[in-house]
Coordinates of C-alpha atoms and ligand atoms in Angstrom, one line a residue:
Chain A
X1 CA 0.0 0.0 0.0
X2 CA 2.8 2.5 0.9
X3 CA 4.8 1.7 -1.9
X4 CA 1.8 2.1 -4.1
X5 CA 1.2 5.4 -3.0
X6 CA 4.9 6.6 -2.9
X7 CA 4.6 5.3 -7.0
X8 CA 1.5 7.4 -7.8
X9 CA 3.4 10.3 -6.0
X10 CA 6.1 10.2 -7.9
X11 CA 3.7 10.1 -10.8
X12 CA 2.3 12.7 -10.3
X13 CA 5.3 15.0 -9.4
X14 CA 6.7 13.6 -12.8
X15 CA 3.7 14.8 -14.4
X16 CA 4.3 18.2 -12.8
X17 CA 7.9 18.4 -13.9
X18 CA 7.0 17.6 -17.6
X19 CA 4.4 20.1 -17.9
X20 CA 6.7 22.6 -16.8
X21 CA 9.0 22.1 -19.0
X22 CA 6.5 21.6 -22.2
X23 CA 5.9 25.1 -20.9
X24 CA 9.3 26.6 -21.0
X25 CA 9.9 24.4 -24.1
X26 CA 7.2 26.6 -25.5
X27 CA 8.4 29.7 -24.2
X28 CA 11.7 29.4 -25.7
X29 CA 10.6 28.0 -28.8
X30 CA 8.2 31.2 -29.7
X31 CA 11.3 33.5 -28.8
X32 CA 13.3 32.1 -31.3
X33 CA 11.2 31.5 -33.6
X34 CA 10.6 35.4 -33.3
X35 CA 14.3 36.3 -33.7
X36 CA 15.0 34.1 -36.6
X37 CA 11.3 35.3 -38.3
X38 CA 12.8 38.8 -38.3
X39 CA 16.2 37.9 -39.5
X40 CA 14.7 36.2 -42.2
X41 CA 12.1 38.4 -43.0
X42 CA 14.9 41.0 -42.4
X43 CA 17.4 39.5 -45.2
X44 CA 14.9 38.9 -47.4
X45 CA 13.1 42.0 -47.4
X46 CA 10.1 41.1 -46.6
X47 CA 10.1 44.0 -43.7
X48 CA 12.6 46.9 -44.5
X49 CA 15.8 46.3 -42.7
X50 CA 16.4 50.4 -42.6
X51 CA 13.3 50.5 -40.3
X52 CA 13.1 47.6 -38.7
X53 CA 16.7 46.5 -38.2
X54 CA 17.7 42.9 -37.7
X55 CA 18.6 40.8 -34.8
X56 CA 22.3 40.4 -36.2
X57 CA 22.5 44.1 -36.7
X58 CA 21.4 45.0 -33.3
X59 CA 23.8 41.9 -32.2
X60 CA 26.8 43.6 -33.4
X61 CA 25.5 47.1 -32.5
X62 CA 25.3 45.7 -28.4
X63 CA 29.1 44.3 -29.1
X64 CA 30.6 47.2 -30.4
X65 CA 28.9 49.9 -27.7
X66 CA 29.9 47.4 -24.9
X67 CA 33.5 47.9 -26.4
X68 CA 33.3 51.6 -26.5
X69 CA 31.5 51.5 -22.9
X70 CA 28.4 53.8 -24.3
X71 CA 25.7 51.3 -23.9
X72 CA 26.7 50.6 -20.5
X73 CA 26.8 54.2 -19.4
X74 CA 23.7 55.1 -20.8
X75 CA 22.1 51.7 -19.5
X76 CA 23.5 52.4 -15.8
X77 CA 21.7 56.2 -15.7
X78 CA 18.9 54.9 -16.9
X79 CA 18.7 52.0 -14.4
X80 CA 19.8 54.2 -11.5
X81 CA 17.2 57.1 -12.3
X82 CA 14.4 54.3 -12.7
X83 CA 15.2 52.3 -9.2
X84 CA 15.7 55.8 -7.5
X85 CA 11.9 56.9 -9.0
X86 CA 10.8 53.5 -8.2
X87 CA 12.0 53.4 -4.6
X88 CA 11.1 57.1 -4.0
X89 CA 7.5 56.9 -5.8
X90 CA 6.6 53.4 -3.3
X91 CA 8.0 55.0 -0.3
X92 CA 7.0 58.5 -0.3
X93 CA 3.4 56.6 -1.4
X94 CA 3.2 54.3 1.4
X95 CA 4.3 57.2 3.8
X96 CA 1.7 59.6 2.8
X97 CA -1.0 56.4 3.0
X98 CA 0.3 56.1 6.8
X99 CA -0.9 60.0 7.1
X100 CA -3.8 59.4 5.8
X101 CA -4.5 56.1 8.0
X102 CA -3.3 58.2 11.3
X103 CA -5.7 61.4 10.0
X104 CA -8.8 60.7 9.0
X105 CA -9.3 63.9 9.3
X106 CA -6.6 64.3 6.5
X107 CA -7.7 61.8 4.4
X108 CA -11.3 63.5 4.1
X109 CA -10.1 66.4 3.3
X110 CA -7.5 65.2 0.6
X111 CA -9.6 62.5 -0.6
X112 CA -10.8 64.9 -4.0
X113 CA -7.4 66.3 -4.6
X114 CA -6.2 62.8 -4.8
X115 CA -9.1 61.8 -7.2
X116 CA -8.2 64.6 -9.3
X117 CA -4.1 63.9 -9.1
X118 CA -4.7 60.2 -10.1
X119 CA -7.0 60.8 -13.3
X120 CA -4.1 63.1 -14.6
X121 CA -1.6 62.0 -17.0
X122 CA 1.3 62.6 -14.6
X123 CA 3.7 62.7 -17.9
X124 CA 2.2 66.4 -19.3
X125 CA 3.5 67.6 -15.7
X126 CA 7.2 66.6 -17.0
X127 CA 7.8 69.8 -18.8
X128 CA 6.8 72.0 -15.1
X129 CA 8.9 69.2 -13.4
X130 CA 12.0 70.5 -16.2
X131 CA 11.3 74.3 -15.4
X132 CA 10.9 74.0 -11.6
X133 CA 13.9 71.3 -10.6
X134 CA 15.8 71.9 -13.9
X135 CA 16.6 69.6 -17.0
X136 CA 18.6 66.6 -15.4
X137 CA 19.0 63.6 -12.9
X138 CA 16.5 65.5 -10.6
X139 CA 13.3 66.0 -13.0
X140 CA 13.9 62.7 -14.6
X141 CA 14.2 60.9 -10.8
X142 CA 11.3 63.0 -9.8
X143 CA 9.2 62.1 -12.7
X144 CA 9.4 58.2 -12.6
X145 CA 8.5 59.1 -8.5
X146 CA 5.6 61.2 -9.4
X147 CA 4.1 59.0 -11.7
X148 CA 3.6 56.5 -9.5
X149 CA 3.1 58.1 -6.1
X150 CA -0.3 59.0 -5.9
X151 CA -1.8 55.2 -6.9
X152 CA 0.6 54.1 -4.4
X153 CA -0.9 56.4 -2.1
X154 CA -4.4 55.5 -2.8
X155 CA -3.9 51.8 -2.9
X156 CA -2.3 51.3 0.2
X157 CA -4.9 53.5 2.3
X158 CA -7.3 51.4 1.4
X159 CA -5.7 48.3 2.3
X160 CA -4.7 49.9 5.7
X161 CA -8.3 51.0 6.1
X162 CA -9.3 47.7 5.3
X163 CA -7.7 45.7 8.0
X164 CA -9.8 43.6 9.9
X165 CA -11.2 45.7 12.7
X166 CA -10.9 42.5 15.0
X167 CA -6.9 42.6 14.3
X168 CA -6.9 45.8 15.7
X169 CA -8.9 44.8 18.5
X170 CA -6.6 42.2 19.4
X171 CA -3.6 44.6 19.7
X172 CA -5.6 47.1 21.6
X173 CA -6.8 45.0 24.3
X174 CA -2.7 44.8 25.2
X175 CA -3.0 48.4 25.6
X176 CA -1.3 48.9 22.4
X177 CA -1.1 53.1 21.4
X178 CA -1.9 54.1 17.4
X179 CA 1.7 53.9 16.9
X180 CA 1.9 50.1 17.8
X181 CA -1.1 49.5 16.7
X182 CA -0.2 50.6 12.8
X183 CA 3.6 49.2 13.3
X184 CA 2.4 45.6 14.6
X185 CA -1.1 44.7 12.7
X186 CA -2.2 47.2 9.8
X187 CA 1.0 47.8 8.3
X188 CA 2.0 44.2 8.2
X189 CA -1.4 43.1 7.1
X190 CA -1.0 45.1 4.0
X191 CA 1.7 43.5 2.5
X192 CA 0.0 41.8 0.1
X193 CA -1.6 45.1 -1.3
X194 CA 1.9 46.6 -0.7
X195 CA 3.1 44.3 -2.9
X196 CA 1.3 44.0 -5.5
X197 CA 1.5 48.2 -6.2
X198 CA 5.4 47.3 -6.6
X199 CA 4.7 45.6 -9.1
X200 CA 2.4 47.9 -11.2
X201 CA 5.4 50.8 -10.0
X202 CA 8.4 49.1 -11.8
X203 CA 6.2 49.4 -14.8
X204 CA 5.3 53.1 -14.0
X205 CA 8.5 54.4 -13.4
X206 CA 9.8 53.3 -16.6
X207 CA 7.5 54.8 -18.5
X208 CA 8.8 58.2 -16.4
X209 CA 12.2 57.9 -16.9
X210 CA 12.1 57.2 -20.2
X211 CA 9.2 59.9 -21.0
X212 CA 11.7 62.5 -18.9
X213 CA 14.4 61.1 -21.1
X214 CA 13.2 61.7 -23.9
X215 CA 12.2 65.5 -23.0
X216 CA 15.5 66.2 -21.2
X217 CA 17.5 64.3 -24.2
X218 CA 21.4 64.1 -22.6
X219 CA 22.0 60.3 -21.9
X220 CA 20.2 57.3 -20.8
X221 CA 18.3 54.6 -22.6
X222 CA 15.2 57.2 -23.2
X223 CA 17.5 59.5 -24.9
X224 CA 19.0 56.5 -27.2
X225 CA 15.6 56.0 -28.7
X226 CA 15.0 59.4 -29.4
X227 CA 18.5 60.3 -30.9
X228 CA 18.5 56.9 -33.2
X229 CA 14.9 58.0 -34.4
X230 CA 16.3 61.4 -35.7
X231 CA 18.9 60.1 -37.1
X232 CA 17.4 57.0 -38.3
X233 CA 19.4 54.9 -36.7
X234 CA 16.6 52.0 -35.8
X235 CA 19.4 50.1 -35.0
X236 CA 19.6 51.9 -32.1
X237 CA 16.3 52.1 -31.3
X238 CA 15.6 48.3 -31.6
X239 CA 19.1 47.5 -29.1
X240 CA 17.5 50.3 -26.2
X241 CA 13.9 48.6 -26.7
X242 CA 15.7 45.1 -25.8
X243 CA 17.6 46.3 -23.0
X244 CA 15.0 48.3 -21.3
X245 CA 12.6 45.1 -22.1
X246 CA 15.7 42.8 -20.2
X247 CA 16.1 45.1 -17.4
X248 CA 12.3 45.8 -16.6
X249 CA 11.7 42.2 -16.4
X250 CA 14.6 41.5 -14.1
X251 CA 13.2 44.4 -11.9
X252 CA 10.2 42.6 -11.6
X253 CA 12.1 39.5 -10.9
X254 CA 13.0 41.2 -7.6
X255 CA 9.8 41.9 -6.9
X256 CA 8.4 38.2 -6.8
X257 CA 11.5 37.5 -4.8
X258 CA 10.7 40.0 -2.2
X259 CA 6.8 38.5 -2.5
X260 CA 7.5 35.6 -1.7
X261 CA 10.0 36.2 1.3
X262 CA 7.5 38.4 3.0
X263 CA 4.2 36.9 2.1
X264 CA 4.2 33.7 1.8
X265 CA 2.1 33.1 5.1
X266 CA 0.2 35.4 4.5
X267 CA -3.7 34.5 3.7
X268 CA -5.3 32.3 5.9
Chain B
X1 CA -15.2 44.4 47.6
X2 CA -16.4 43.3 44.3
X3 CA -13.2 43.0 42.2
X4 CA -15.2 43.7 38.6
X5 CA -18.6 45.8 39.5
X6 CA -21.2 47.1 36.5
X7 CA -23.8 49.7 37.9
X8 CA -26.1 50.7 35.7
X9 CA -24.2 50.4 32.4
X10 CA -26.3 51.2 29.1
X11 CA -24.4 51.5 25.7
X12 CA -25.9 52.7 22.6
X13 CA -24.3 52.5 19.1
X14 CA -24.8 56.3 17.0
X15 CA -24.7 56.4 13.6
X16 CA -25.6 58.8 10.9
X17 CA -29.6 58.2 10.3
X18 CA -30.3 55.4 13.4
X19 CA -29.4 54.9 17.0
X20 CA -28.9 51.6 18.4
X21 CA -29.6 50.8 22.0
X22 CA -27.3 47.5 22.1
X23 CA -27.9 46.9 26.1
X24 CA -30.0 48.6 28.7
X25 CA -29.1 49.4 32.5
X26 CA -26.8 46.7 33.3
X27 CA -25.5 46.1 36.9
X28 CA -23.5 43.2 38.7
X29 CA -20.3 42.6 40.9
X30 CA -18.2 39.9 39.7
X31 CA -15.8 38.1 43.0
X32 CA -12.2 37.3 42.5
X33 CA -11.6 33.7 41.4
X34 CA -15.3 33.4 39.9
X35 CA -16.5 32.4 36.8
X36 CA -19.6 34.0 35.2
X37 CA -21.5 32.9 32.0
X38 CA -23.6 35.0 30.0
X39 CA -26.3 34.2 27.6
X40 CA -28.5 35.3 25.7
X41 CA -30.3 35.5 22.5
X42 CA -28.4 36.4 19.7
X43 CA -27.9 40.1 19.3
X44 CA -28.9 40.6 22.6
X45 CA -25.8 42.6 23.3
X46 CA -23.4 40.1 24.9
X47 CA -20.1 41.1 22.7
X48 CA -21.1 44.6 23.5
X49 CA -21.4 44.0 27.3
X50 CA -17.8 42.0 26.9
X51 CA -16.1 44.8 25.0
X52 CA -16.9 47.2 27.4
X53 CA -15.3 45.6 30.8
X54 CA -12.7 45.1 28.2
X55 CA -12.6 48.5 28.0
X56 CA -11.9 48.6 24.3
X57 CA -15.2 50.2 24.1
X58 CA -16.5 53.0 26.7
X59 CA -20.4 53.0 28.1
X60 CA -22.7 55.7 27.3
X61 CA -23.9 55.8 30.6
X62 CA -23.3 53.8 34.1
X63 CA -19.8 52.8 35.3
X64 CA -17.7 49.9 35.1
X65 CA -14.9 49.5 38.1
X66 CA -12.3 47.0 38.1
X67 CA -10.1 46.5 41.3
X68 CA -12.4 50.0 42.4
X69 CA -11.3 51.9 39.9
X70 CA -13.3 53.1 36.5
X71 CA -12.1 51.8 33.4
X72 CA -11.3 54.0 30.8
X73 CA -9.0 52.0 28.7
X74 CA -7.8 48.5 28.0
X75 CA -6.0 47.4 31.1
X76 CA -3.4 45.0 31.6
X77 CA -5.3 43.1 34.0
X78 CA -8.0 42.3 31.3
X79 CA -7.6 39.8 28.7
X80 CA -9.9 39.5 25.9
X81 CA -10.9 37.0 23.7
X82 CA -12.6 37.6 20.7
X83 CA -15.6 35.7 19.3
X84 CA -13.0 34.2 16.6
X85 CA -9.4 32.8 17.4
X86 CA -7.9 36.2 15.4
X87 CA -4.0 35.1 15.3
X88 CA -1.9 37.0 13.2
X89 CA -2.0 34.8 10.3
X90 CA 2.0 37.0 9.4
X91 CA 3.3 35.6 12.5
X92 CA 4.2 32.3 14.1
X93 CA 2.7 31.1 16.8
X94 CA 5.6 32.0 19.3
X95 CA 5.3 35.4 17.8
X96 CA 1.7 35.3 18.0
X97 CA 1.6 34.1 21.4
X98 CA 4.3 36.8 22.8
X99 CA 2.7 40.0 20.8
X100 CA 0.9 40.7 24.4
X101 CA 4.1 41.1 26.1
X102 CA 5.8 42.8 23.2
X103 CA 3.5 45.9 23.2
X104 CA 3.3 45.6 26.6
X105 CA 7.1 46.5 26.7
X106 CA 7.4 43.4 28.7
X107 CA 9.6 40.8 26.7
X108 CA 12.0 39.3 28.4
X109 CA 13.6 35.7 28.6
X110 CA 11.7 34.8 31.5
X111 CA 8.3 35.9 30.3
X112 CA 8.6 34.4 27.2
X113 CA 9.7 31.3 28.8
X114 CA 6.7 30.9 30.5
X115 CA 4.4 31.9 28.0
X116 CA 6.2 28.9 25.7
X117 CA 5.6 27.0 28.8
X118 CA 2.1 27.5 29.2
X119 CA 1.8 26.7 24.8
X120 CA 3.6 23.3 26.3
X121 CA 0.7 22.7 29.0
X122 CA -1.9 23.3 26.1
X123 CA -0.2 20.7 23.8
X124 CA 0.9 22.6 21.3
X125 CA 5.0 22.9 22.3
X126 CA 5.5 21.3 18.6
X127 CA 4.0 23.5 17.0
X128 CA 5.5 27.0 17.8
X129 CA 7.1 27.5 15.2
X130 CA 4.3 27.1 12.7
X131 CA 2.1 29.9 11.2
X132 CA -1.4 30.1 12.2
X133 CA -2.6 28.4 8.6
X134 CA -1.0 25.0 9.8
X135 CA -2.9 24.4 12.4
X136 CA -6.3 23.1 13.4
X137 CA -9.6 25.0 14.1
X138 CA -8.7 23.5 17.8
X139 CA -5.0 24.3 18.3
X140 CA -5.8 27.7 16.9
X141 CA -8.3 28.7 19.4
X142 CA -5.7 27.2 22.3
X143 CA -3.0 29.0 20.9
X144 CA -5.6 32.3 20.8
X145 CA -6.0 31.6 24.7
X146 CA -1.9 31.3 25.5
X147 CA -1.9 34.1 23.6
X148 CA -4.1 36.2 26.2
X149 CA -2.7 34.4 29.7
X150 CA 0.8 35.4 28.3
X151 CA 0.4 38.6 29.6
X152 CA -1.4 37.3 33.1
X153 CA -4.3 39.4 33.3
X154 CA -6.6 38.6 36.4
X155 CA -10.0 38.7 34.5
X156 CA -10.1 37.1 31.2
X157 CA -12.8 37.8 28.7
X158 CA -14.0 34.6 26.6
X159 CA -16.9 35.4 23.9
X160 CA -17.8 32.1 22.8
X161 CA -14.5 30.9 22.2
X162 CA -15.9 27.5 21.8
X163 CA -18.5 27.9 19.0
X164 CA -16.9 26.7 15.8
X165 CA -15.6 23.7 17.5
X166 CA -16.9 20.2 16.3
X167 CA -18.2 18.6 19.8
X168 CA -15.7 16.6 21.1
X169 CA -12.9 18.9 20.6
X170 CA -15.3 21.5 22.4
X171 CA -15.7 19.5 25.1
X172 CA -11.6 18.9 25.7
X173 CA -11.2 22.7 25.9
X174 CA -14.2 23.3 28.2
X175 CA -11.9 20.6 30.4
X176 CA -8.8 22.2 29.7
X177 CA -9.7 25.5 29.8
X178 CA -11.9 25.2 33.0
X179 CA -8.6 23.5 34.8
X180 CA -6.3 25.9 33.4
X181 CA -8.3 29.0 34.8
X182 CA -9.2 27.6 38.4
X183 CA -5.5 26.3 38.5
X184 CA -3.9 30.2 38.0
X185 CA -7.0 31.3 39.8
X186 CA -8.5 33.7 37.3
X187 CA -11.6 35.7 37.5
X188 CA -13.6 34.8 33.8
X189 CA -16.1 35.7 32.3
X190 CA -17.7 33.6 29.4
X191 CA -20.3 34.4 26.7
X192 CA -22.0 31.2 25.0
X193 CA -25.1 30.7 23.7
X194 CA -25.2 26.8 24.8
X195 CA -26.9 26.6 28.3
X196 CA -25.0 23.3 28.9
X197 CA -21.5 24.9 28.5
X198 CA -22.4 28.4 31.0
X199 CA -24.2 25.2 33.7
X200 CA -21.0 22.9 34.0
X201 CA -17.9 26.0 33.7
X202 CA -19.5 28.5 36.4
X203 CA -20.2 29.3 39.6
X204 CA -23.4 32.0 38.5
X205 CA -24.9 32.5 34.8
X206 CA -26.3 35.8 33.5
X207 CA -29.2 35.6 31.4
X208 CA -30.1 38.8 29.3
X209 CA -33.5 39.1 27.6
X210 CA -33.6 40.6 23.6
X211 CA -32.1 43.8 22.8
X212 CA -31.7 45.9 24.4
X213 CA -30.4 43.8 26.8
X214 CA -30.8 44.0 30.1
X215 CA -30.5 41.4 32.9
X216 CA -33.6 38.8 33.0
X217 CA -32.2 36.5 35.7
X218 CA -29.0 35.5 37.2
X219 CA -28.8 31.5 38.5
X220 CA -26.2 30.9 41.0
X221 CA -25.1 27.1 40.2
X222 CA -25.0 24.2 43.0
X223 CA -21.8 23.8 44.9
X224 CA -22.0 20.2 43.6
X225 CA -22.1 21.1 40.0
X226 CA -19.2 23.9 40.6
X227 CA -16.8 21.5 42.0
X228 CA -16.8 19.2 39.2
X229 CA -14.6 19.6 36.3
X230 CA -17.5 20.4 32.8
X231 CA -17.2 16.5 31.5
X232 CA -18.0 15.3 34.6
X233 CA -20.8 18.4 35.5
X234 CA -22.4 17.1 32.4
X235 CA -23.3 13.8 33.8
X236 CA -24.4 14.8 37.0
X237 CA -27.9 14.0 37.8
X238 CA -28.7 18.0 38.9
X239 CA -27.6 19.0 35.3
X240 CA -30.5 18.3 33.5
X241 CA -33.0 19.7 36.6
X242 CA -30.7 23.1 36.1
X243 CA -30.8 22.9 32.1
X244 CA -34.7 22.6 32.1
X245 CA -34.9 25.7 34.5
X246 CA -33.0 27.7 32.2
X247 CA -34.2 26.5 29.1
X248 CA -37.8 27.4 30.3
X249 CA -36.9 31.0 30.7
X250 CA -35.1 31.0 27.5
X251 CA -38.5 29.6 26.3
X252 CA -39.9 32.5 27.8
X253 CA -38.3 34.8 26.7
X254 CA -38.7 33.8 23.3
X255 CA -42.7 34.0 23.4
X256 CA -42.4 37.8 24.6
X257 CA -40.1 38.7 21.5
Ligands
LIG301 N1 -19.9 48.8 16.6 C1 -21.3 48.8 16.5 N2 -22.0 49.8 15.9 C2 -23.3 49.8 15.8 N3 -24.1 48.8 16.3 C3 -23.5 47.8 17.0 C4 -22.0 47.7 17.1 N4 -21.7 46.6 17.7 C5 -22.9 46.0 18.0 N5 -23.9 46.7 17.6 C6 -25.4 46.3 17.7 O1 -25.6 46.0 19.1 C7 -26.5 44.9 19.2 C8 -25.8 43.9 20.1 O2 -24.7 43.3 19.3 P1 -23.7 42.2 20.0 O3 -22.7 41.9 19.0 O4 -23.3 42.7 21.3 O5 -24.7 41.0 20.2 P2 -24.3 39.5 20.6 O6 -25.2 39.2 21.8 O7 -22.9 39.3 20.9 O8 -24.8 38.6 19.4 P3 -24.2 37.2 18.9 O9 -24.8 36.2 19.9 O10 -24.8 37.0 17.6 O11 -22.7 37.2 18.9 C9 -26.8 44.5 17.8 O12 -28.1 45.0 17.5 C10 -25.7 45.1 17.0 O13 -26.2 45.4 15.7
LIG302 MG1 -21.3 38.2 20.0

């Protein structure tokens, strides 16, 4: 009987193992088959290489810009500005949610301004942001922050509002003050919702930085696009795309790590 | 002295377009060391009645004095449990069960020594460092009562902590928690809504009538009933003359509503 079951077990975590990998298998398959499509269709001129580039083009493009060291400055600007916009856009959110939680005095009286500041396209504010903190770092930084603050804000209050009133209940019958109360049970309760706003804010911010780098036009990734699209250089344009598309998704990678280290006891 | 006294308490609940008169003119004295039961039917106003001796929630009228003096805020000497087990589901149980102490600012080796001890007398020493989702409807609502001895409050508030048990495991924990409390000589007090459970854990049971609720009878239980532990109370042949007495004003109560 025991070894009958251990068999099925196994079965069944074989099972697993090769539907994964059919997965992947798939995965991989439909990337390749996407690069060699467009080097084919490239060579062949089905698509016109002069707009659309090829993956051997953009291949030696990445090698000889990694020699010179170009791509990897402008890569590392970008990067920084976008993980400093990120951080600062979840952080000052989650901050200004805790205000909001403590104050609900506050958060009655914000709560249309904050209607208003979501439903705007944060990116029209970029040439303000320009004028007011000048064309550099600072308005690009401040403009993947900004676009993501305000969501962050309303997102979270809601979770912390949402917290089982029982929870807090629980804490207060210790005689726990506001402060505890928040530090022990509502904040840690949100996690989940915490999370998951990271997740929509890696996405944000790039769209910032890039959007501010492509007004303030010096270096970085953003301003790659735009200067290989002036001088028709799609080239260019094709090797940013891919590294921006590389970086975003290992950003998000980091994410999911973090998830899963600080939720994963999390529902009940 | 009284060690918990209620004189006159009345609590209604505002709100924009109603007001909600949960229980009406309210008054008893509670001795150290005793156990009370209060029931009730449902909505009657018994969470309300327990959240205010917590003093989570403050009356609208009439005082409540603990020790002789009002209560204004959650003390230390209260401990509350709520109608569901409500652990953290974040933190482990050793983190769950010490969370008392923490905010209390009183964590220290010994303290949380003996509140692991006292997780070891309820049978769960295995399981401490296991998250709340691991565990049993059972172990949780044990682990929910460490978690409110840790702090060793005098007067512990219980509000039906037995409810979503199957009936065997219920009956255990009446056991274990009856023992447990007359062993560290607690004052409790326990809602339920099953007549059985209030006859066999205490020494005098509160009846409220519907909301508002307000104090219909109070029975004061045998000595022989009192002494035994609630699986043996149970079997005794003055159980079932008690349960018909209050069952019949129950039964009363329900033809007036
Ligand atoms: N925070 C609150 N705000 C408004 N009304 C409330 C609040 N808490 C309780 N009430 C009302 O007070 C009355 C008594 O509620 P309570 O929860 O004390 O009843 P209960 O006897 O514990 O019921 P049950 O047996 O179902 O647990 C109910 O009418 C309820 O709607
Ligand atoms: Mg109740």
């Amino acid at each position: 009987m025991k070894e009958k079951h251990k068999q099925l077990h196994q079965q069944y975590v074989n099972n697993l193992t090769k539907q994964k990998r059919y997965v992947r298998l798939t995965q991989c398959s439909m990337l390749l088959f996407f690069f060699v499509f467009w080097e084919v269709a490239a060579a062949l001129k089905w698509i016109d290489p002069l707009l659309f580039s090829s993956p051997s083009r953009v291949w030696e493009l990445l090698l000889t810009r990694i020699q010179d060291g170009s791509i990897v400055t402008h890569t590392s600007v970008t990067l920084s500005e976008t993980v400093a916009g990120f951080l600062l856009g979840t952080a000052l959110g989650t901050v200004m949610a805790g205000f909001l939680w403590w104050s609900p005095f506050l958060s009655k009286v914000l709560d249309p301004y904050l209607v208003v500041l979501n439903s705007m396209p944060k990116v029209a504010l970029g040439p303000m942001l320009i004028v007011g903190l000048g064309p550099g770092f600072t308005s690009i930084i401040a403009m993947g922050a900004l676009i993501s603050i305000v969501i962050t804000t309303l997102v979270v209050y809601n979770a912390f509002k949402e917290v089982d009133e029982n929870y807090l209940k629980v804490i207060r019958s210790f005689g726990a003050t506001k402060r505890q109360a928040f530090f022990s049970v509502v904040f840690p309760a949100s996690y989940p919702s915490i999370i998951s706003t990271l997740k929509v804010n890696v996405g944000l911010s790039w769209v910032g930085v890039i959007v501010g780098e492509f007004l303030v036009s010096k270096q970085g990734l953003g301003y790659l696009i735009v200067y290989g699209f002036q001088v028709f250089n799609f080239t260019l344009v094709m090797l940013a795309l891919l590294v921006i598309a590389v970086l975003a998704t290992i950003m998000y990678q980091f994410v999911e790590l973090l998830e899963k280290k600080l939720i994963r006891r999390h529902h009940t | 002295m009284a060690f918990l006294e209620l004189k006159n308490v009345e609590k209604t609940f505002f709100s924009k377009d109603s007001l909600n008169e949960a229980i009406r003119n309210i008054s008893f004295s509670v001795m150290e060391g005793e156990f009370i039961s209060i029931i009730g039917p449902s909505g009657c106003g018994k969470t309300t009645l327990l959240s205010l001796i917590s003093g989570l929630v403050l009356p609208t009228t009439g005082k409540i004095l603990l020790d002789g003096k009002e209560i204004q805020r959650p003390s230390p000497e209260t401990g509350y449990m709520l109608q569901q087990d409500y652990l953290f589901p974040w933190l482990t149980i050793e983190e769950n069960i010490t969370i008392g102490l923490k905010t209390m600012g009183n964590l220290t080796e010994t303290t949380r020594k003996r509140a692991l001890l006292l997780l070891k007398q309820l049978g769960l020493a295995d399981h401490a460092a296991k998250y709340p989702n691991q565990l049993s409807g059972g172990m949780r609502q044990r682990a929910a009562l460490v978690r409110m001895l840790s702090t060793g409050p005098k007067l512990l508030l219980l509000d039906e902590p037995f409810s979503a048990l199957d009936y065997q495991t219920k009956l255990k924990l009446e056991d274990l928690v009856f023992s447990t409390i007359k062993e560290h000589k607690k004052t409790a007090i326990l809602v339920t809504h099953d007549i059985g459970e209030a006859l066999v854990m205490s020494d005098r049971v509160i009846l409220l009538s519907h909301s508002p609720g307000s104090i219909q009878r109070i029975f004061s239980i045998p000595e022989e009933l009192k002494a035994l532990i609630p699986f043996a109370a149970r079997n005794h042949s003055a159980y079932n003359k008690w349960f018909q007495e209050v069952w019949k004003e129950l039964e009363s109560l329900e033809r007036k509503a």
